[in-house]
PDB file of C-alpha atoms in Angstrom:
ATOM      1  CA  MET A 191       8.389   1.267  19.819  1.00  0.00           C
ATOM      2  CA  THR A 192       9.400  -0.990  22.425  1.00  0.00           C
ATOM      3  CA  SER A 193       8.180  -2.724  25.728  1.00  0.00           C
ATOM      4  CA  SER A 194       9.640  -3.642  28.963  1.00  0.00           C
ATOM      5  CA  CYS A 195       6.934  -6.598  29.121  1.00  0.00           C
ATOM      6  CA  SER A 196       8.815  -9.994  29.212  1.00  0.00           C
ATOM      7  CA  SER A 197       5.986 -11.395  27.191  1.00  0.00           C
ATOM      8  CA  TRP A 198       6.501  -9.178  24.327  1.00  0.00           C
ATOM      9  CA  VAL A 199       8.052 -10.887  21.362  1.00  0.00           C
ATOM     10  CA  PRO A 200       9.398  -8.299  18.993  1.00  0.00           C
ATOM     11  CA  LEU A 201       9.813  -9.046  15.211  1.00  0.00           C
ATOM     12  CA  VAL A 202      11.916  -5.955  15.038  1.00  0.00           C
ATOM     13  CA  SER A 203      13.510  -3.295  17.209  1.00  0.00           C
ATOM     14  CA  PHE A 204      11.329  -0.324  15.677  1.00  0.00           C
ATOM     15  CA  SER A 205      11.232   3.188  16.740  1.00  0.00           C
ATOM     16  CA  LYS A 206       9.576   6.370  15.194  1.00  0.00           C
ATOM     17  CA  LYS A 207      13.057   7.897  14.702  1.00  0.00           C
ATOM     18  CA  ASN A 208      13.604   5.128  12.231  1.00  0.00           C
ATOM     19  CA  VAL A 209      10.718   6.351  10.235  1.00  0.00           C
ATOM     20  CA  ASP A 210      11.552  10.065  10.368  1.00  0.00           C
ATOM     21  CA  ASP A 211      15.279   9.930   9.850  1.00  0.00           C
ATOM     22  CA  ASP A 212      16.227  10.414   6.206  1.00  0.00           C
ATOM     23  CA  GLU A 213      19.745   8.989   6.737  1.00  0.00           C
ATOM     24  CA  ASN A 214      18.286   5.628   8.365  1.00  0.00           C
ATOM     25  CA  SER A 215      15.722   5.369   5.560  1.00  0.00           C
ATOM     26  CA  GLU A 216      15.624   3.409   2.218  1.00  0.00           C
ATOM     27  CA  ILE A 217      13.982   6.687   0.911  1.00  0.00           C
ATOM     28  CA  THR A 218      16.496   8.679  -1.018  1.00  0.00           C
ATOM     29  CA  LYS A 219      16.465  11.739  -3.516  1.00  0.00           C
ATOM     30  CA  LEU A 220      16.014   8.909  -6.319  1.00  0.00           C
ATOM     31  CA  VAL A 221      12.480   8.501  -5.159  1.00  0.00           C
ATOM     32  CA  TYR A 222      11.512  11.887  -6.447  1.00  0.00           C
ATOM     33  CA  VAL A 223      13.097  10.978  -9.817  1.00  0.00           C
ATOM     34  CA  LYS A 224      11.130   7.623  -9.660  1.00  0.00           C
ATOM     35  CA  ARG A 225       7.910   9.346  -8.551  1.00  0.00           C
ATOM     36  CA  THR A 226       7.902  11.600 -11.553  1.00  0.00           C
ATOM     37  CA  ASP A 227       8.549   8.718 -13.915  1.00  0.00           C
ATOM     38  CA  ALA A 228       5.732   6.686 -12.168  1.00  0.00           C
ATOM     39  CA  ARG A 229       3.314   9.727 -12.834  1.00  0.00           C
ATOM     40  CA  ILE A 230       4.435   9.901 -16.388  1.00  0.00           C
ATOM     41  CA  GLN A 231       3.702   6.164 -16.764  1.00  0.00           C
ATOM     42  CA  THR A 232       0.398   6.511 -15.259  1.00  0.00           C
ATOM     43  CA  ALA A 233      -0.693   9.265 -17.550  1.00  0.00           C
ATOM     44  CA  GLU A 234       0.459   7.042 -20.434  1.00  0.00           C
ATOM     45  CA  ASP A 235      -1.673   4.208 -19.109  1.00  0.00           C
ATOM     46  CA  CYS A 236      -4.859   6.435 -18.951  1.00  0.00           C
ATOM     47  CA  ALA A 237      -4.191   7.771 -22.546  1.00  0.00           C
ATOM     48  CA  SER A 238      -4.105   4.178 -23.789  1.00  0.00           C
ATOM     49  CA  HIS A 239      -7.460   3.428 -22.300  1.00  0.00           C
ATOM     50  CA  LYS A 240      -8.615   6.376 -23.982  1.00  0.00           C
ATOM     51  CA  GLY A 241      -7.376   5.201 -27.196  1.00  0.00           C
ATOM     52  CA  GLU A 242      -8.757   1.629 -26.831  1.00  0.00           C
ATOM     53  CA  THR A 243     -12.338   3.112 -26.618  1.00  0.00           C
ATOM     54  CA  LYS A 244     -12.410   4.991 -29.675  1.00  0.00           C
ATOM     55  CA  THR A 245     -14.520   2.416 -31.473  1.00  0.00           C
ATOM     56  CA  GLY A 246     -17.207   3.176 -29.158  1.00  0.00           C
ATOM     57  CA  ASP A 247     -17.136  -0.200 -27.559  1.00  0.00           C
ATOM     58  CA  SER A 248     -17.156   0.468 -23.940  1.00  0.00           C
ATOM     59  CA  SER A 249     -16.046  -3.237 -23.170  1.00  0.00           C
ATOM     60  CA  VAL A 250     -12.804  -2.783 -25.075  1.00  0.00           C
ATOM     61  CA  GLY A 251      -9.789  -2.245 -22.695  1.00  0.00           C
ATOM     62  CA  ASP A 252     -12.264  -1.876 -19.741  1.00  0.00           C
ATOM     63  CA  LYS A 253     -11.288  -3.262 -16.214  1.00  0.00           C
ATOM     64  CA  ILE A 254     -12.864  -3.399 -12.874  1.00  0.00           C
ATOM     65  CA  ILE A 255     -11.217  -1.264 -10.218  1.00  0.00           C
ATOM     66  CA  VAL A 256     -11.881  -0.449  -6.469  1.00  0.00           C
ATOM     67  CA  TRP A 257     -13.456   2.734  -5.675  1.00  0.00           C
ATOM     68  CA  PRO A 258     -12.381   4.625  -3.550  1.00  0.00           C
ATOM     69  CA  PRO A 259      -8.791   3.981  -4.912  1.00  0.00           C
ATOM     70  CA  ILE A 260      -6.718   1.928  -2.334  1.00  0.00           C
ATOM     71  CA  VAL A 261      -3.218   0.765  -1.993  1.00  0.00           C
ATOM     72  CA  ILE A 262      -2.524  -2.236   0.362  1.00  0.00           C
ATOM     73  CA  LEU A 263       0.593  -1.885   2.445  1.00  0.00           C
ATOM     74  CA  GLU A 264       1.956  -5.227   3.686  1.00  0.00           C
ATOM     75  CA  ASN A 265       4.458  -6.392   6.363  1.00  0.00           C
ATOM     76  CA  THR A 266       3.216  -3.938   9.350  1.00  0.00           C
ATOM     77  CA  ARG A 267       3.477  -6.589  12.150  1.00  0.00           C
ATOM     78  CA  LEU A 268       5.990  -5.700  14.655  1.00  0.00           C
ATOM     79  CA  GLY A 269       5.785  -8.579  17.385  1.00  0.00           C
ATOM     80  CA  TRP A 270       3.462 -10.968  19.230  1.00  0.00           C
ATOM     81  CA  ASP A 271       2.213 -10.052  22.888  1.00  0.00           C
ATOM     82  CA  ASN A 272       2.067 -13.362  24.935  1.00  0.00           C
ATOM     83  CA  ASP A 273      -0.143 -11.475  27.647  1.00  0.00           C
ATOM     84  CA  LYS A 274      -2.826 -10.236  25.326  1.00  0.00           C
ATOM     85  CA  ARG A 275      -2.449 -13.024  22.855  1.00  0.00           C
ATOM     86  CA  LYS A 276      -2.412 -10.614  19.913  1.00  0.00           C
ATOM     87  CA  TRP A 277      -0.038  -9.282  17.327  1.00  0.00           C
ATOM     88  CA  ASN A 278       1.138  -5.863  17.378  1.00  0.00           C
ATOM     89  CA  GLY A 279       2.032  -3.666  14.450  1.00  0.00           C
ATOM     90  CA  LEU A 280       2.780  -0.001  12.968  1.00  0.00           C
ATOM     91  CA  GLY A 281       0.081   2.580  13.761  1.00  0.00           C
ATOM     92  CA  HIS A 282      -1.853   4.689  11.664  1.00  0.00           C
ATOM     93  CA  GLU A 283       0.795   7.814  11.965  1.00  0.00           C
ATOM     94  CA  ASP A 284       3.658   5.414  11.170  1.00  0.00           C
ATOM     95  CA  ILE A 285       1.963   4.318   7.953  1.00  0.00           C
ATOM     96  CA  ARG A 286       1.129   8.022   7.073  1.00  0.00           C
ATOM     97  CA  ARG A 287       4.673   9.198   7.565  1.00  0.00           C
ATOM     98  CA  PHE A 288       5.920   6.247   5.247  1.00  0.00           C
ATOM     99  CA  VAL A 289       3.546   7.223   2.371  1.00  0.00           C
ATOM    100  CA  ARG A 290       4.285  10.891   2.524  1.00  0.00           C
ATOM    101  CA  LYS A 291       8.020  10.145   2.253  1.00  0.00           C
ATOM    102  CA  LEU A 292       7.263   8.201  -0.931  1.00  0.00           C
ATOM    103  CA  SER A 293       4.650  10.654  -2.430  1.00  0.00           C
ATOM    104  CA  ASP A 294       4.115  14.272  -2.653  1.00  0.00           C
ATOM    105  CA  GLN A 295       3.299  16.006   0.678  1.00  0.00           C
ATOM    106  CA  LYS A 296       0.130  17.206  -1.044  1.00  0.00           C
ATOM    107  CA  SER A 297      -0.805  13.639  -1.867  1.00  0.00           C
ATOM    108  CA  THR A 298      -4.569  13.048  -2.158  1.00  0.00           C
ATOM    109  CA  PHE A 299      -4.868   9.952   0.140  1.00  0.00           C
ATOM    110  CA  VAL A 300      -7.318  10.606   2.936  1.00  0.00           C
ATOM    111  CA  LYS A 301      -7.157   7.951   5.382  1.00  0.00           C
ATOM    112  CA  VAL A 302      -5.228   4.987   6.502  1.00  0.00           C
ATOM    113  CA  LYS A 303      -6.747   2.030   8.033  1.00  0.00           C
ATOM    114  CA  CYS A 304      -4.669  -0.848   9.637  1.00  0.00           C
ATOM    115  CA  LEU A 305      -6.639  -4.157   9.651  1.00  0.00           C
ATOM    116  CA  PHE A 306      -7.245  -6.290  12.721  1.00  0.00           C
ATOM    117  CA  ASP A 307      -8.849  -9.669  13.530  1.00  0.00           C
ATOM    118  CA  VAL A 308      -9.245 -11.772  16.630  1.00  0.00           C
ATOM    119  CA  LYS A 309      -5.403 -12.157  16.845  1.00  0.00           C
ATOM    120  CA  GLY A 310      -4.603  -8.495  16.540  1.00  0.00           C
ATOM    121  CA  GLN A 311      -2.625  -6.678  13.650  1.00  0.00           C
ATOM    122  CA  LYS A 312      -3.368  -8.728  10.413  1.00  0.00           C
ATOM    123  CA  GLY A 313      -0.001  -7.543   9.050  1.00  0.00           C
ATOM    124  CA  CYS A 314      -1.376  -5.047   6.401  1.00  0.00           C
ATOM    125  CA  ALA A 315      -2.866  -1.497   6.214  1.00  0.00           C
ATOM    126  CA  LEU A 316      -5.155   0.269   3.731  1.00  0.00           C
ATOM    127  CA  VAL A 317      -4.099   3.594   2.204  1.00  0.00           C
ATOM    128  CA  ILE A 318      -7.244   5.175   1.077  1.00  0.00           C
ATOM    129  CA  PHE A 319      -7.043   7.908  -1.759  1.00  0.00           C
ATOM    130  CA  ALA A 320      -9.713  10.522  -2.688  1.00  0.00           C
ATOM    131  CA  LYS A 321     -12.541   9.590  -4.779  1.00  0.00           C
ATOM    132  CA  SER A 322     -11.263  11.549  -7.634  1.00  0.00           C
ATOM    133  CA  ASN A 323      -9.477  11.607 -10.749  1.00  0.00           C
ATOM    134  CA  GLU A 324      -6.284  12.847  -8.870  1.00  0.00           C
ATOM    135  CA  GLY A 325      -6.770  10.187  -6.156  1.00  0.00           C
ATOM    136  CA  TYR A 326      -6.604   7.570  -8.839  1.00  0.00           C
ATOM    137  CA  LEU A 327      -3.665   8.793 -10.358  1.00  0.00           C
ATOM    138  CA  GLU A 328      -1.905   9.200  -6.884  1.00  0.00           C
ATOM    139  CA  ALA A 329      -2.752   5.554  -5.967  1.00  0.00           C
ATOM    140  CA  LYS A 330      -1.619   4.200  -9.273  1.00  0.00           C
ATOM    141  CA  ALA A 331       1.667   6.265  -9.174  1.00  0.00           C
ATOM    142  CA  LEU A 332       2.139   4.969  -5.665  1.00  0.00           C
ATOM    143  CA  ASP A 333       1.692   1.263  -6.932  1.00  0.00           C
ATOM    144  CA  ARG A 334       4.196   1.903  -9.879  1.00  0.00           C
ATOM    145  CA  LEU A 335       6.804   3.436  -7.461  1.00  0.00           C
ATOM    146  CA  LEU A 336       6.467   0.496  -5.072  1.00  0.00           C
ATOM    147  CA  SER A 337       7.079  -1.785  -7.872  1.00  0.00           C
ATOM    148  CA  LYS A 338      10.131   0.146  -9.290  1.00  0.00           C
ATOM    149  CA  MET A 339      11.677  -0.074  -5.732  1.00  0.00           C
ATOM    150  CA  SER A 340      10.980  -3.945  -5.922  1.00  0.00           C
ATOM    151  CA  LYS A 341       8.476  -3.624  -3.334  1.00  0.00           C
ATOM    152  CA  GLY A 342       5.392  -4.337  -5.288  1.00  0.00           C
ATOM    153  CA  ARG A 343       2.820  -7.049  -5.699  1.00  0.00           C
ATOM    154  CA  MET A 344       5.114  -9.743  -7.132  1.00  0.00           C
ATOM    155  CA  ASP A 345       7.763  -8.811  -4.678  1.00  0.00           C
ATOM    156  CA  TRP A 346       5.507  -9.356  -1.801  1.00  0.00           C
ATOM    157  CA  ALA A 347       4.186 -12.886  -3.216  1.00  0.00           C
ATOM    158  CA  ARG A 348       7.950 -13.833  -3.296  1.00  0.00           C
ATOM    159  CA  VAL A 349       8.868 -12.864   0.142  1.00  0.00           C
ATOM    160  CA  LYS A 350       5.765 -13.162   2.318  1.00  0.00           C
ATOM    161  CA  PRO A 351       5.562 -15.678   5.047  1.00  0.00           C
ATOM    162  CA  LEU A 352       3.406 -18.800   4.673  1.00  0.00           C
ATOM    163  CA  LEU A 353      -0.059 -18.533   6.330  1.00  0.00           C
ATOM    164  CA  LYS A 354       0.211 -21.198   8.838  1.00  0.00           C
ATOM    165  CA  SER A 355      -1.484 -21.664  12.312  1.00  0.00           C
ATOM    166  CA  HIS A 356       1.397 -22.082  14.749  1.00  0.00           C
ATOM    167  CA  LYS A 357       0.577 -22.995  18.331  1.00  0.00           C
ATOM    168  CA  ASN A 358       4.132 -21.806  18.998  1.00  0.00           C
ATOM    169  CA  HIS A 359       4.101 -18.046  18.008  1.00  0.00           C
ATOM    170  CA  MET A 360       7.850 -18.068  18.137  1.00  0.00           C
ATOM    171  CA  ASN A 361       7.944 -20.068  14.881  1.00  0.00           C
ATOM    172  CA  THR A 362       5.659 -17.297  13.228  1.00  0.00           C
ATOM    173  CA  VAL A 363       7.868 -14.543  14.623  1.00  0.00           C
ATOM    174  CA  ALA A 364      10.949 -16.159  12.967  1.00  0.00           C
ATOM    175  CA  GLU A 365       8.879 -16.351   9.778  1.00  0.00           C
ATOM    176  CA  TRP A 366       8.224 -12.530   9.778  1.00  0.00           C
ATOM    177  CA  SER A 367      11.827 -11.625  10.621  1.00  0.00           C
ATOM    178  CA  THR A 368      13.792 -12.711   7.556  1.00  0.00           C
ATOM    179  CA  ASP A 369      16.200 -10.285   5.578  1.00  0.00           C
ATOM    180  CA  ASP A 370      13.441  -9.574   2.992  1.00  0.00           C
ATOM    181  CA  LEU A 371      11.104  -8.293   5.647  1.00  0.00           C
ATOM    182  CA  VAL A 372      13.416  -6.504   8.114  1.00  0.00           C
ATOM    183  CA  SER A 373      16.223  -4.147   7.063  1.00  0.00           C
ATOM    184  CA  PRO A 374      19.729  -4.320   8.406  1.00  0.00           C
ATOM    185  CA  ARG A 375      18.832  -1.291  10.611  1.00  0.00           C
ATOM    186  CA  GLY A 376      15.915  -3.184  12.162  1.00  0.00           C
ATOM    187  CA  GLU A 377      12.907  -1.515  10.239  1.00  0.00           C
ATOM    188  CA  ARG A 378      10.107  -3.260   8.763  1.00  0.00           C
ATOM    189  CA  ILE A 379      10.494  -3.385   4.883  1.00  0.00           C
ATOM    190  CA  LEU A 380       6.906  -2.277   3.584  1.00  0.00           C
ATOM    191  CA  TYR A 381       5.423  -3.817   0.334  1.00  0.00           C
ATOM    192  CA  GLY A 382       2.366  -2.384  -1.570  1.00  0.00           C
ATOM    193  CA  TYR A 383       0.174  -2.639  -4.577  1.00  0.00           C
ATOM    194  CA  LEU A 384      -3.040  -1.233  -5.891  1.00  0.00           C
ATOM    195  CA  ALA A 385      -6.043  -3.040  -4.523  1.00  0.00           C
ATOM    196  CA  THR A 386      -8.166  -5.135  -6.810  1.00  0.00           C
ATOM    197  CA  PRO A 387     -11.681  -6.201  -6.033  1.00  0.00           C
ATOM    198  CA  GLU A 388     -10.160  -9.746  -5.180  1.00  0.00           C
ATOM    199  CA  ASP A 389      -7.899  -8.329  -2.829  1.00  0.00           C
ATOM    200  CA  MET A 390     -10.569  -6.396  -0.900  1.00  0.00           C
ATOM    201  CA  GLU A 391     -12.779  -9.457  -1.017  1.00  0.00           C
ATOM    202  CA  ARG A 392     -10.045 -11.229   0.810  1.00  0.00           C
ATOM    203  CA  LEU A 393      -9.258  -8.363   3.346  1.00  0.00           C
ATOM    204  CA  ASP A 394     -12.480  -6.786   3.767  1.00  0.00           C
ATOM    205  CA  ARG A 395     -15.442  -8.928   2.323  1.00  0.00           C
ATOM    206  CA  HIS A 396     -18.009  -7.523   4.631  1.00  0.00           C
ATOM    207  CA  ARG A 397     -16.871  -3.835   4.250  1.00  0.00           C
ATOM    208  CA  ARG A 398     -16.245  -3.252   7.819  1.00  0.00           C
ATOM    209  CA  SER A 399     -13.148  -1.187   7.427  1.00  0.00           C
ATOM    210  CA  ILE A 400     -14.316   0.642   4.567  1.00  0.00           C
ATOM    211  CA  LYS A 401     -17.345   1.035   2.299  1.00  0.00           C
ATOM    212  CA  TRP A 402     -15.756   0.121  -1.033  1.00  0.00           C
ATOM    213  CA  PHE A 403     -17.106  -0.796  -4.427  1.00  0.00           C
ATOM    214  CA  ALA A 404     -16.187  -2.555  -7.560  1.00  0.00           C
ATOM    215  CA  GLU A 405     -16.587  -0.151 -10.482  1.00  0.00           C
ATOM    216  CA  SER A 406     -15.932   0.177 -14.289  1.00  0.00           C
ATOM    217  CA  PHE A 407     -12.776   2.157 -14.940  1.00  0.00           C
ATOM    218  CA  HIS A 408     -14.507   3.581 -18.136  1.00  0.00           C
ATOM    219  CA  GLU A 409     -17.628   4.598 -16.248  1.00  0.00           C
ATOM    220  CA  LYS A 410     -15.639   5.944 -13.329  1.00  0.00           C
ATOM    221  CA  LEU A 411     -12.875   7.732 -14.999  1.00  0.00           C
ATOM    222  CA  ALA A 412     -11.913   7.152 -18.748  1.00  0.00           C
ATOM    223  CA  PHE A 413     -14.760   9.048 -20.031  1.00  0.00           C
ATOM    224  CA  ALA A 414     -14.771  11.988 -17.737  1.00  0.00           C
ATOM    225  CA  PRO A 415     -13.448  15.012 -19.701  1.00  0.00           C
ATOM    226  CA  SER A 416     -11.779  16.260 -16.549  1.00  0.00           C
ATOM    227  CA  PHE A 417     -10.053  13.122 -16.427  1.00  0.00           C
ATOM    228  CA  GLN A 418      -8.683  13.276 -19.978  1.00  0.00           C
ATOM    229  CA  ARG A 419      -7.578  17.021 -19.699  1.00  0.00           C
ATOM    230  CA  GLN A 420      -5.893  15.857 -16.412  1.00  0.00           C
ATOM    231  CA  HIS A 421      -3.735  13.147 -17.692  1.00  0.00           C
ATOM    232  CA  LYS A 422      -3.014  15.012 -20.875  1.00  0.00           C
ATOM    233  CA  PHE A 423      -1.855  18.325 -19.245  1.00  0.00           C
ATOM    234  CA  MET A 424      -0.668  16.919 -15.921  1.00  0.00           C
ATOM    235  CA  LYS A 425       2.023  18.946 -14.211  1.00  0.00           C
ATOM    236  CA  LEU A 426       5.012  17.065 -12.806  1.00  0.00           C
ATOM    237  CA  PRO A 427       6.976  18.331  -9.822  1.00  0.00           C
TER     238      PRO A 427
END
């Protein structure tokens, strides 16, 4: 994804070939092993929630989750367009390919939504999963996998650029082009994590990108018989 316009200030030399080419990607066969482990740990988490509620007190071990399940991907900006005075970034199809390489080709994510504001690409995207037991498990597994790859929430907090208002966007471009954000091959290094209600209030408070809700984990999933059967007898690839 390049441009001949002299006003285009790229953060990275990006091409769709970089996304598709296994040899030029961070994704290796080890990912499938990690994904299996992530699914196992997700099932164990769900089982622990079930165990915590045996007393009949629905408040024990409960938590508030985002519904539908959403994973936030960070570091999607590609460059600043001086003519349009806006940030450009990875497109929806680029994000879809990235997620499919990490997760099962039959992943239940249903939509990708890149976020924008008056300055263009905000630098993040929402991966929206199905409103189902499987959708939650897939989102949680992706969250765990990114964390295992050192590309999770805490990792992003460590490497993300400071949110400053620069009149000279070249300063901002430099901040978004560090070794933690751009690979030696010139690819954006994506980070991600399972969205919390606090995250969504920050990114989409007025629910313009997606109509999301803050729901009780127990009310939505933990007490559902189908969910209990699913995490107990989950088939692993």
